[in-house]
């Protein structure tokens, strides 16, 4: 016969196991996004077989121009700094909502701008939204669940006063608002299409 104490112990074990799973899941998300974003940013400075500054910044500017952005060198630096900062913060689990907001903002600019005309899966003239949306929603999920116990946010709780669903909402709002401002001011606008190369 199961006693009340045994039931309480079983519930505690289940809760601990669930929390451990969330902590590990958050660490996995932080690791993969941190490596990808930080790696892309550091390539512009010659790391990971990147050509380095200034040639890589020039290549980034040329790449951004293909997506219809103006002030391409400024935008190249904005993207590079955002990638490095967001990736490093994600890896450390420090200011995680802010890191998620930076990554969401980059994805939003592509999804709501040059990729919009391609629909979800893309067409003959434009890539689709699928990859950008997958990244954006994963980053939003990370902002909602937090960095987990294996992070600096957990060690320095006063550094991130907003947690849980509020952190997720703020990260999404910040990423989308700043992304939209950049897209309208320097890009093809919401729902825009990239220029045809050589057109």
XYZ file of N, CA, C and O in Angstrom:
796
model
N 0.845 -1.193 0.000
C 0.000 0.000 0.000
C 0.888 1.253 0.000
O 1.846 1.344 0.765
N 0.560 2.222 -0.853
C 1.366 3.428 -0.981
C 0.965 4.433 0.079
O -0.205 4.747 0.256
N 1.944 4.938 0.791
C 1.675 5.919 1.831
C 1.714 7.324 1.246
O 2.199 7.562 0.128
N 1.233 8.281 2.052
C 1.249 9.674 1.608
C 2.676 10.157 1.379
O 2.967 10.873 0.428
N 3.600 9.720 2.256
C 4.995 10.110 2.102
C 5.591 9.604 0.809
O 6.354 10.304 0.151
N 5.222 8.366 0.405
C 5.743 7.819 -0.847
C 5.204 8.584 -2.047
O 5.909 8.807 -3.026
N 3.922 8.983 -1.972
C 3.326 9.768 -3.057
C 4.021 11.124 -3.180
O 4.323 11.582 -4.283
N 4.274 11.753 -2.035
C 4.953 13.047 -2.066
C 6.347 12.918 -2.671
O 6.785 13.753 -3.452
N 7.045 11.826 -2.300
C 8.380 11.596 -2.833
C 8.338 11.365 -4.334
O 9.175 11.867 -5.088
N 7.329 10.630 -4.799
C 7.184 10.372 -6.230
C 6.918 11.661 -6.991
O 7.471 11.892 -8.065
N 6.053 12.523 -6.429
C 5.750 13.795 -7.074
C 7.000 14.670 -7.136
O 7.312 15.279 -8.160
N 7.748 14.722 -6.008
C 8.970 15.525 -5.983
C 9.962 15.045 -7.037
O 10.592 15.830 -7.725
N 10.116 13.725 -7.165
C 11.037 13.168 -8.153
C 10.599 13.530 -9.566
O 11.408 13.889 -10.416
N 9.281 13.460 -9.805
C 8.761 13.797 -11.130
C 9.012 15.253 -11.461
O 9.441 15.596 -12.557
N 8.776 16.123 -10.481
C 8.985 17.551 -10.717
C 10.455 17.835 -10.953
O 10.838 18.566 -11.863
N 11.339 17.222 -10.139
C 12.773 17.424 -10.331
C 13.221 16.931 -11.708
O 14.007 17.579 -12.390
N 12.703 15.765 -12.113
C 13.050 15.240 -13.417
C 12.575 16.130 -14.538
O 13.276 16.331 -15.532
N 11.384 16.686 -14.384
C 10.855 17.582 -15.407
C 11.693 18.856 -15.464
O 12.039 19.336 -16.548
N 12.024 19.419 -14.310
C 12.837 20.627 -14.289
C 14.220 20.373 -14.882
O 14.760 21.224 -15.585
N 14.794 19.211 -14.586
C 16.094 18.867 -15.152
C 16.007 18.774 -16.670
O 16.899 19.237 -17.385
N 14.916 18.203 -17.169
C 14.729 18.119 -18.615
C 14.636 19.493 -19.257
O 15.206 19.737 -20.329
N 13.934 20.420 -18.604
C 13.823 21.787 -19.119
C 15.188 22.469 -19.102
O 15.560 23.160 -20.054
N 15.947 22.263 -18.022
C 17.278 22.863 -17.923
C 18.197 22.352 -19.034
O 18.941 23.126 -19.643
N 18.154 21.048 -19.269
C 18.993 20.472 -20.329
C 18.526 20.959 -21.696
O 19.343 21.309 -22.555
N 17.217 21.002 -21.913
C 16.688 21.492 -23.180
C 17.092 22.932 -23.444
O 17.477 23.291 -24.566
N 17.045 23.777 -22.406
C 17.457 25.171 -22.557
C 18.941 25.259 -22.897
O 19.352 26.057 -23.745
N 19.756 24.412 -22.257
C 21.192 24.412 -22.536
C 21.468 23.986 -23.970
O 22.356 24.547 -24.638
N 20.714 23.006 -24.465
C 20.884 22.545 -25.847
C 20.553 23.669 -26.824
O 21.304 23.938 -27.785
N 19.429 24.351 -26.603
C 19.046 25.464 -27.474
C 20.087 26.574 -27.431
O 20.488 27.112 -28.468
N 20.532 26.904 -26.221
C 21.530 27.970 -26.092
C 22.832 27.595 -26.799
O 23.446 28.436 -27.453
N 23.226 26.346 -26.678
C 24.485 25.901 -27.283
C 24.429 25.997 -28.805
O 25.317 26.582 -29.431
N 23.366 25.453 -29.408
C 23.329 25.419 -30.867
C 23.175 26.807 -31.460
O 23.865 27.174 -32.425
N 22.292 27.626 -30.870
C 22.123 28.980 -31.394
C 23.351 29.835 -31.094
O 23.756 30.664 -31.919
N 23.946 29.635 -29.923
C 25.141 30.391 -29.594
C 26.282 30.099 -30.532
O 26.952 31.016 -31.030
N 26.522 28.820 -30.803
C 27.598 28.430 -31.719
C 27.352 28.987 -33.121
O 28.256 29.541 -33.765
N 26.119 28.852 -33.613
C 25.819 29.279 -34.982
C 25.954 30.790 -35.137
O 26.622 31.285 -36.059
N 25.330 31.554 -34.239
C 25.355 33.009 -34.382
C 26.743 33.569 -34.088
O 27.239 34.425 -34.828
N 27.379 33.101 -33.014
C 28.713 33.584 -32.702
C 29.695 33.202 -33.802
O 30.533 34.013 -34.209
N 29.587 31.988 -34.321
C 30.470 31.543 -35.387
C 30.321 32.376 -36.642
O 31.324 32.785 -37.260
N 29.076 32.667 -37.044
C 28.854 33.497 -38.228
C 29.435 34.895 -38.034
O 30.021 35.469 -38.957
N 29.273 35.432 -36.823
C 29.818 36.759 -36.565
C 31.332 36.769 -36.582
O 31.959 37.653 -37.180
N 31.943 35.784 -35.939
C 33.408 35.745 -35.862
C 34.064 35.438 -37.203
O 35.230 35.782 -37.414
N 33.330 34.821 -38.117
C 33.883 34.588 -39.453
C 34.250 35.900 -40.139
O 35.197 35.946 -40.924
N 33.499 36.939 -39.825
C 33.798 38.238 -40.446
C 35.135 38.796 -39.964
O 35.689 39.720 -40.565
N 35.656 38.248 -38.869
C 36.935 38.702 -38.337
C 38.046 37.689 -38.577
O 39.127 37.780 -37.990
N 37.771 36.701 -39.448
C 38.804 35.752 -39.835
C 38.787 34.424 -39.101
O 39.602 33.550 -39.395
N 37.887 34.247 -38.148
C 37.789 32.979 -37.435
C 37.044 31.957 -38.287
O 36.300 32.305 -39.191
N 37.238 30.693 -37.973
C 36.487 29.599 -38.606
C 36.540 29.683 -40.134
O 35.524 29.583 -40.819
N 37.753 29.925 -40.637
C 38.018 29.981 -42.078
C 37.351 31.160 -42.776
O 37.183 31.154 -43.993
N 36.945 32.152 -42.001
C 36.402 33.362 -42.612
C 37.523 34.228 -43.157
O 38.655 34.177 -42.650
N 37.269 35.017 -44.191
C 38.325 35.829 -44.796
C 38.791 36.978 -43.919
O 39.868 37.529 -44.140
N 38.020 37.365 -42.920
C 38.449 38.413 -42.003
C 38.110 39.812 -42.463
O 37.686 40.043 -43.591
N 38.316 40.743 -41.531
C 38.041 42.152 -41.815
C 39.183 42.744 -42.632
O 40.346 42.395 -42.403
N 38.939 43.646 -43.615
C 37.641 44.173 -44.003
C 36.951 43.405 -45.126
O 35.813 43.697 -45.467
N 37.655 42.431 -45.699
C 37.082 41.757 -46.871
C 35.776 41.068 -46.530
O 34.827 41.081 -47.318
N 35.674 40.473 -45.334
C 34.457 39.748 -44.992
C 33.293 40.694 -44.736
O 32.148 40.376 -45.048
N 33.586 41.872 -44.171
C 32.530 42.868 -43.994
C 32.039 43.339 -45.356
O 30.837 43.542 -45.576
N 32.965 43.490 -46.303
C 32.570 43.875 -47.661
C 31.702 42.791 -48.301
O 30.723 43.101 -48.992
N 32.069 41.521 -48.086
C 31.248 40.428 -48.611
C 29.873 40.405 -47.962
O 28.869 40.170 -48.631
N 29.825 40.670 -46.669
C 28.535 40.739 -45.975
C 27.694 41.886 -46.522
O 26.479 41.741 -46.713
N 28.333 43.013 -46.794
C 27.617 44.151 -47.377
C 27.057 43.797 -48.747
O 25.912 44.150 -49.083
N 27.853 43.097 -49.566
C 27.373 42.675 -50.885
C 26.210 41.693 -50.746
O 25.239 41.759 -51.510
N 26.313 40.799 -49.772
C 25.246 39.816 -49.542
C 23.958 40.512 -49.105
O 22.869 40.200 -49.607
N 24.082 41.467 -48.219
C 22.915 42.205 -47.730
C 22.272 43.003 -48.853
O 21.046 43.132 -48.925
N 23.108 43.529 -49.758
C 22.573 44.303 -50.877
C 21.678 43.451 -51.758
O 20.681 43.944 -52.321
N 21.999 42.153 -51.889
C 21.161 41.256 -52.687
C 19.747 41.146 -52.129
O 18.817 40.833 -52.859
N 19.607 41.414 -50.825
C 18.294 41.350 -50.190
C 17.615 42.714 -50.133
O 16.618 42.886 -49.442
N 18.172 43.670 -50.857
C 17.508 44.955 -51.004
C 17.782 45.971 -49.921
O 17.071 46.981 -49.822
N 18.797 45.753 -49.098
C 19.114 46.712 -48.040
C 19.998 47.837 -48.568
O 20.860 47.627 -49.409
N 19.764 49.041 -48.034
C 20.632 50.176 -48.312
C 21.616 50.341 -47.145
O 21.532 49.610 -46.155
N 22.526 51.308 -47.274
C 23.544 51.524 -46.237
C 24.154 50.176 -45.851
O 24.204 49.797 -44.680
N 24.634 49.461 -46.862
C 24.999 48.057 -46.676
C 26.169 47.853 -45.712
O 26.196 46.864 -44.980
N 27.146 48.767 -45.700
C 28.268 48.585 -44.784
C 27.817 48.789 -43.336
O 28.248 48.058 -42.432
N 26.966 49.772 -43.119
C 26.406 49.962 -41.776
C 25.614 48.738 -41.350
O 25.770 48.239 -40.224
N 24.785 48.234 -42.237
C 23.966 47.062 -41.924
C 24.835 45.829 -41.721
O 24.526 44.972 -40.883
N 25.940 45.727 -42.462
C 26.849 44.596 -42.287
C 27.415 44.590 -40.873
O 27.525 43.537 -40.230
N 27.784 45.773 -40.380
C 28.301 45.862 -39.016
C 27.213 45.586 -37.986
O 27.466 44.933 -36.967
N 26.012 46.088 -38.237
C 24.896 45.845 -37.308
C 24.621 44.349 -37.186
O 24.469 43.807 -36.080
N 24.566 43.670 -38.331
C 24.314 42.226 -38.325
C 25.453 41.483 -37.626
O 25.218 40.596 -36.798
N 26.697 41.865 -37.951
C 27.849 41.183 -37.370
C 27.893 41.345 -35.856
O 28.091 40.366 -35.112
N 27.715 42.557 -35.374
C 27.746 42.812 -33.929
C 26.591 42.091 -33.239
O 26.758 41.525 -32.146
N 25.419 42.091 -33.869
C 24.267 41.394 -33.289
C 24.522 39.896 -33.208
O 24.195 39.253 -32.205
N 25.125 39.329 -34.258
C 25.440 37.896 -34.251
C 26.425 37.549 -33.138
O 26.227 36.577 -32.394
N 27.491 38.338 -33.024
C 28.515 38.058 -32.010
C 27.937 38.214 -30.608
O 28.113 37.337 -29.743
N 27.242 39.324 -30.365
C 26.711 39.584 -29.031
C 25.643 38.564 -28.643
O 25.677 37.993 -27.545
N 24.692 38.312 -29.551
C 23.619 37.369 -29.250
C 24.159 35.959 -29.061
O 23.730 35.232 -28.152
N 25.108 35.563 -29.915
C 25.682 34.230 -29.803
C 26.449 34.041 -28.509
O 26.313 33.017 -27.832
N 27.264 35.039 -28.140
C 28.046 34.941 -26.908
C 27.134 34.907 -25.685
O 27.342 34.104 -24.764
N 26.125 35.770 -25.664
C 25.203 35.796 -24.527
C 24.423 34.490 -24.418
O 24.184 33.990 -23.311
N 24.032 33.930 -25.561
C 23.299 32.658 -25.539
C 24.171 31.539 -24.986
O 23.715 30.728 -24.164
N 25.423 31.470 -25.421
C 26.327 30.431 -24.928
C 26.535 30.536 -23.421
O 26.558 29.523 -22.708
N 26.685 31.749 -22.934
C 26.912 31.963 -21.509
C 25.625 31.847 -20.694
O 25.680 31.655 -19.485
N 24.494 31.963 -21.363
C 23.238 32.010 -20.635
C 23.131 33.293 -19.839
O 22.659 33.315 -18.706
N 23.557 34.393 -20.433
C 23.574 35.696 -19.782
C 22.657 36.655 -20.541
O 22.781 36.792 -21.761
N 21.749 37.309 -19.803
C 20.760 38.181 -20.443
C 20.080 37.436 -21.596
O 19.977 37.947 -22.717
N 19.641 36.250 -21.317
C 19.098 35.371 -22.364
C 17.939 35.981 -23.139
O 17.872 35.827 -24.362
N 16.979 36.677 -22.496
C 15.916 37.317 -23.287
C 16.459 38.311 -24.305
O 15.937 38.419 -25.418
N 17.514 39.043 -23.935
C 18.113 40.007 -24.859
C 18.801 39.289 -26.010
O 18.714 39.718 -27.170
N 19.491 38.175 -25.699
C 20.115 37.375 -26.758
C 19.062 36.848 -27.722
O 19.236 36.900 -28.948
N 17.953 36.347 -27.180
C 16.871 35.839 -28.024
C 16.285 36.951 -28.882
O 15.969 36.741 -30.056
N 16.149 38.142 -28.309
C 15.594 39.270 -29.067
C 16.466 39.610 -30.265
O 15.965 39.882 -31.365
N 17.789 39.604 -30.077
C 18.702 39.886 -31.188
C 18.581 38.868 -32.301
O 18.543 39.218 -33.488
N 18.497 37.590 -31.931
C 18.374 36.531 -32.934
C 17.014 36.573 -33.622
O 16.906 36.345 -34.830
N 15.962 36.868 -32.856
C 14.620 36.995 -33.448
C 14.597 38.151 -34.437
O 14.012 38.054 -35.523
N 15.246 39.258 -34.084
C 15.260 40.429 -34.957
C 15.903 40.144 -36.305
O 15.392 40.570 -37.346
N 17.004 39.407 -36.306
C 17.669 39.066 -37.571
C 16.756 38.183 -38.419
O 16.579 38.411 -39.621
N 16.170 37.156 -37.791
C 15.272 36.276 -38.528
C 14.052 36.997 -39.061
O 13.603 36.755 -40.190
N 13.520 37.930 -38.264
C 12.324 38.666 -38.672
C 12.581 39.515 -39.908
O 11.722 39.626 -40.784
N 13.764 40.125 -39.976
C 14.067 40.982 -41.122
C 14.044 40.208 -42.435
O 13.621 40.736 -43.461
N 14.502 38.960 -42.397
C 14.473 38.147 -43.613
C 13.063 37.617 -43.879
O 12.594 37.633 -45.014
N 12.401 37.144 -42.827
C 11.079 36.536 -43.014
C 10.038 37.554 -43.466
O 9.246 37.292 -44.385
N 10.019 38.715 -42.811
C 9.000 39.724 -43.122
C 9.369 40.584 -44.311
O 8.538 41.360 -44.794
N 10.603 40.458 -44.787
C 11.041 41.259 -45.926
C 11.231 40.441 -47.180
O 10.248 40.046 -47.836
N 12.469 40.131 -47.533
C 12.735 39.489 -48.830
C 12.183 38.080 -48.975
O 11.969 37.624 -50.097
N 11.947 37.367 -47.867
C 11.434 35.998 -47.983
C 9.904 35.931 -48.002
O 9.337 34.870 -48.287
N 9.253 37.029 -47.715
C 7.795 37.017 -47.564
C 7.091 36.549 -48.828
O 6.127 35.784 -48.776
N 7.569 37.017 -49.974
C 6.910 36.677 -51.241
C 7.044 35.196 -51.578
O 6.299 34.676 -52.406
N 7.985 34.502 -50.934
C 8.163 33.082 -51.205
C 7.200 32.190 -50.451
O 7.169 30.977 -50.691
N 6.406 32.768 -49.547
C 5.482 31.945 -48.766
C 6.234 31.059 -47.786
O 7.415 31.251 -47.514
N 5.557 30.063 -47.277
C 6.151 29.222 -46.245
C 7.310 28.388 -46.757
O 8.351 28.274 -46.104
N 7.159 27.800 -47.956
C 8.165 26.858 -48.442
C 8.979 27.372 -49.627
O 9.823 26.648 -50.154
N 8.732 28.601 -50.078
C 9.511 29.171 -51.163
C 8.904 28.913 -52.527
O 7.991 28.097 -52.686
N 9.415 29.636 -53.514
C 8.974 29.458 -54.898
C 10.163 29.701 -55.821
O 11.307 29.733 -55.375
N 9.886 29.894 -57.091
C 10.960 30.016 -58.074
C 11.776 31.299 -57.917
O 12.913 31.376 -58.382
N 11.214 32.315 -57.264
C 11.896 33.605 -57.174
C 12.372 33.964 -55.777
O 13.150 34.897 -55.611
N 11.923 33.244 -54.765
C 12.292 33.619 -53.406
C 12.326 32.395 -52.497
O 11.510 31.468 -52.652
N 13.269 32.385 -51.561
C 13.286 31.314 -50.564
C 12.108 31.493 -49.611
O 11.543 32.583 -49.486
N 11.740 30.433 -48.946
C 10.562 30.462 -48.091
C 10.853 30.921 -46.673
O 11.987 31.189 -46.285
N 9.780 30.970 -45.879
C 9.866 31.424 -44.500
C 10.236 30.311 -43.534
O 10.488 30.575 -42.356
N 10.240 29.068 -43.990
C 10.297 27.931 -43.070
C 11.501 27.960 -42.135
O 11.360 27.826 -40.913
N 12.706 28.160 -42.672
C 13.901 28.136 -41.838
C 13.933 29.311 -40.872
O 14.248 29.153 -39.684
N 13.580 30.498 -41.369
C 13.569 31.677 -40.501
C 12.545 31.528 -39.387
O 12.814 31.875 -38.228
N 11.367 31.018 -39.718
C 10.334 30.827 -38.698
C 10.758 29.778 -37.678
O 10.498 29.934 -36.472
N 11.393 28.702 -38.150
C 11.862 27.668 -37.232
C 12.846 28.259 -36.227
O 12.752 27.998 -35.013
N 13.763 29.074 -36.704
C 14.729 29.698 -35.810
C 14.059 30.691 -34.880
O 14.308 30.702 -33.669
N 13.178 31.530 -35.404
C 12.529 32.549 -34.586
C 11.689 31.938 -33.467
O 11.753 32.381 -32.310
N 10.927 30.909 -33.788
C 10.071 30.297 -32.773
C 10.896 29.530 -31.744
O 10.541 29.484 -30.564
N 11.997 28.929 -32.160
C 12.883 28.250 -31.212
C 13.522 29.256 -30.265
O 13.649 29.009 -29.055
N 13.936 30.393 -30.809
C 14.523 31.437 -29.976
C 13.484 32.024 -29.028
O 13.798 32.346 -27.867
N 12.244 32.171 -29.505
C 11.170 32.643 -28.631
C 10.920 31.649 -27.507
O 10.716 32.041 -26.343
N 10.948 30.361 -27.831
C 10.767 29.333 -26.805
C 11.855 29.436 -25.748
O 11.592 29.296 -24.540
N 13.099 29.689 -26.166
C 14.205 29.841 -25.225
C 13.964 31.029 -24.299
O 14.226 30.947 -23.088
N 13.452 32.129 -24.852
C 13.171 33.301 -24.019
C 12.089 32.994 -22.993
O 12.159 33.448 -21.845
N 11.080 32.212 -23.373
C 9.994 31.870 -22.454
C 10.468 30.950 -21.332
O 10.134 31.160 -20.163
N 11.239 29.918 -21.660
C 11.629 28.945 -20.633
C 12.847 29.399 -19.841
O 13.090 28.905 -18.738
N 13.612 30.344 -20.381
C 14.773 30.845 -19.681
C 16.020 30.040 -19.983
O 15.973 29.013 -20.663
N 17.138 30.491 -19.431
C 18.427 29.876 -19.730
C 18.642 28.568 -18.984
O 19.516 27.790 -19.349
N 17.867 28.307 -17.948
C 18.054 27.088 -17.175
C 19.122 27.249 -16.105
O 19.810 28.274 -16.015
N 19.279 26.213 -15.292
C 20.192 26.308 -14.153
C 21.664 26.311 -14.555
O 22.513 26.745 -13.785
N 21.978 25.821 -15.754
C 23.375 25.773 -16.202
C 23.710 27.034 -16.980
O 24.067 26.996 -18.160
N 23.583 28.169 -16.343
C 23.759 29.446 -17.022
C 24.176 30.508 -16.018
O 24.014 30.343 -14.798
N 24.685 31.620 -16.537
C 25.024 32.743 -15.667
C 23.773 33.438 -15.161
O 23.790 34.028 -14.077
N 22.686 33.406 -15.947
C 21.431 33.988 -15.472
C 20.971 33.329 -14.178
O 20.443 33.995 -13.282
N 21.183 32.029 -14.060
C 20.791 31.314 -12.846
C 21.698 31.669 -11.677
O 21.260 31.652 -10.520
N 22.966 31.984 -11.962
C 23.911 32.335 -10.903
C 23.782 33.802 -10.491
O 24.143 34.179 -9.377
N 23.317 34.606 -11.409
C 23.197 36.045 -11.165
C 21.762 36.483 -11.428
O 21.494 37.209 -12.390
N 20.815 36.041 -10.598
C 19.400 36.260 -10.895
C 18.987 37.721 -10.956
O 18.036 38.067 -11.654
N 19.714 38.586 -10.256
C 19.339 40.001 -10.263
C 19.630 40.656 -11.609
O 19.130 41.743 -11.885
N 20.472 39.995 -12.429
C 20.799 40.563 -13.729
C 19.649 40.422 -14.719
O 19.602 41.119 -15.714
N 18.750 39.495 -14.468
C 17.597 39.299 -15.353
C 16.332 39.350 -14.488
O 15.811 38.323 -14.069
N 15.847 40.555 -14.195
C 14.700 40.674 -13.294
C 13.393 40.173 -13.897
O 12.462 39.849 -13.161
N 13.308 40.111 -15.220
C 12.074 39.665 -15.880
C 12.278 38.245 -16.387
O 13.203 37.979 -17.153
N 11.417 37.331 -15.953
C 11.553 35.927 -16.320
C 10.207 35.366 -16.761
O 9.178 36.016 -16.653
N 10.241 34.118 -17.256
C 9.002 33.429 -17.610
C 8.326 34.025 -18.821
O 8.987 34.491 -19.759
N 7.004 34.024 -18.792
C 6.243 34.460 -19.970
C 6.488 35.927 -20.288
O 6.477 36.328 -21.463
N 6.750 36.747 -19.274
C 7.016 38.166 -19.526
C 8.314 38.333 -20.325
O 8.383 39.174 -21.226
N 9.334 37.546 -19.976
C 10.598 37.613 -20.708
C 10.399 37.212 -22.164
O 10.980 37.812 -23.074
N 9.580 36.184 -22.399
C 9.307 35.759 -23.764
C 8.604 36.827 -24.572
O 8.965 37.106 -25.730
N 7.592 37.443 -23.969
C 6.842 38.498 -24.672
C 7.744 39.683 -24.980
O 7.715 40.238 -26.089
N 8.570 40.080 -24.008
C 9.471 41.220 -24.217
C 10.488 40.906 -25.311
O 10.784 41.750 -26.165
N 11.051 39.692 -25.311
C 12.039 39.316 -26.330
C 11.420 39.347 -27.717
O 12.035 39.867 -28.667
N 10.224 38.793 -27.858
C 9.556 38.792 -29.162
C 9.253 40.216 -29.603
O 9.518 40.603 -30.758
N 8.686 41.019 -28.693
C 8.319 42.390 -29.034
C 9.545 43.203 -29.429
O 9.534 43.919 -30.442
N 10.611 43.079 -28.665
C 11.829 43.838 -28.954
C 12.431 43.419 -30.291
O 12.805 44.267 -31.116
N 12.507 42.103 -30.520
C 13.066 41.623 -31.775
C 12.253 42.056 -32.982
O 12.807 42.500 -33.993
N 10.932 41.945 -32.878
C 10.061 42.293 -34.006
C 10.042 43.798 -34.243
O 10.125 44.261 -35.401
N 9.951 44.587 -33.186
C 9.882 46.042 -33.348
C 11.177 46.594 -33.940
O 11.162 47.349 -34.917
N 12.321 46.213 -33.354
C 13.599 46.704 -33.880
C 13.834 46.160 -35.288
O 14.283 46.894 -36.179
N 13.502 44.875 -35.509
C 13.640 44.302 -36.844
C 12.793 45.024 -37.877
O 13.234 45.274 -39.000
N 11.568 45.380 -37.495
C 10.675 46.087 -38.418
C 11.194 47.488 -38.726
O 11.132 47.948 -39.877
N 11.705 48.171 -37.701
C 12.258 49.519 -37.921
C 13.432 49.466 -38.900
O 13.519 50.264 -39.844
N 14.344 48.522 -38.685
C 15.497 48.384 -39.575
C 15.041 48.013 -40.981
O 15.551 48.545 -41.978
N 14.074 47.116 -41.069
C 13.592 46.654 -42.371
C 12.940 47.784 -43.156
O 13.139 47.912 -44.374
N 12.165 48.607 -42.476
C 11.487 49.721 -43.158
C 12.464 50.842 -43.484
O 12.419 51.442 -44.567
N 13.388 51.132 -42.553
C 14.311 52.252 -42.750
C 15.423 51.934 -43.738
O 15.833 52.810 -44.518
N 15.923 50.709 -43.727
C 17.098 50.374 -44.537
C 16.870 49.230 -45.518
O 17.746 48.932 -46.324
N 15.715 48.558 -45.443
C 15.492 47.381 -46.267
C 14.392 47.557 -47.296
O 14.083 48.667 -47.714
N 13.783 46.446 -47.632
C 12.763 46.431 -48.680
C 11.367 46.693 -48.121
O 10.394 46.697 -48.859
N 11.279 46.903 -46.824
C 9.979 47.137 -46.210
C 9.269 45.842 -45.880
O 9.668 44.748 -46.327
N 8.241 45.922 -45.098
C 7.472 44.747 -44.719
C 6.816 44.133 -45.947
O 6.136 44.822 -46.702
N 7.016 42.851 -46.148
C 6.436 42.177 -47.295
C 7.101 42.503 -48.612
O 6.574 42.223 -49.678
N 8.296 43.110 -48.542
C 8.990 43.503 -49.764
C 9.669 42.326 -50.437
O 9.722 41.232 -49.926
N 10.184 42.588 -51.615
C 10.895 41.567 -52.380
C 12.294 42.047 -52.693
O 12.496 43.245 -52.924
N 13.271 41.178 -52.727
C 14.630 41.612 -53.057
C 14.730 42.024 -54.513
O 13.970 41.541 -55.357
N 15.629 42.931 -54.826
C 15.810 43.323 -56.224
C 16.355 42.166 -57.044
O 17.025 41.288 -56.514
N 16.058 42.151 -58.302
C 16.583 41.110 -59.193
C 18.029 41.425 -59.506
O 18.337 42.519 -59.986
N 18.963 40.521 -59.219
C 20.380 40.797 -59.489
C 20.589 41.165 -60.960
O 20.122 40.479 -61.868
N 21.273 42.292 -61.159
C 21.564 42.744 -62.518
C 20.381 43.438 -63.180
O 20.470 43.818 -64.333
N 19.267 43.590 -62.395
C 18.099 44.223 -62.988
C 18.146 45.726 -62.954
O 19.014 46.334 -62.385
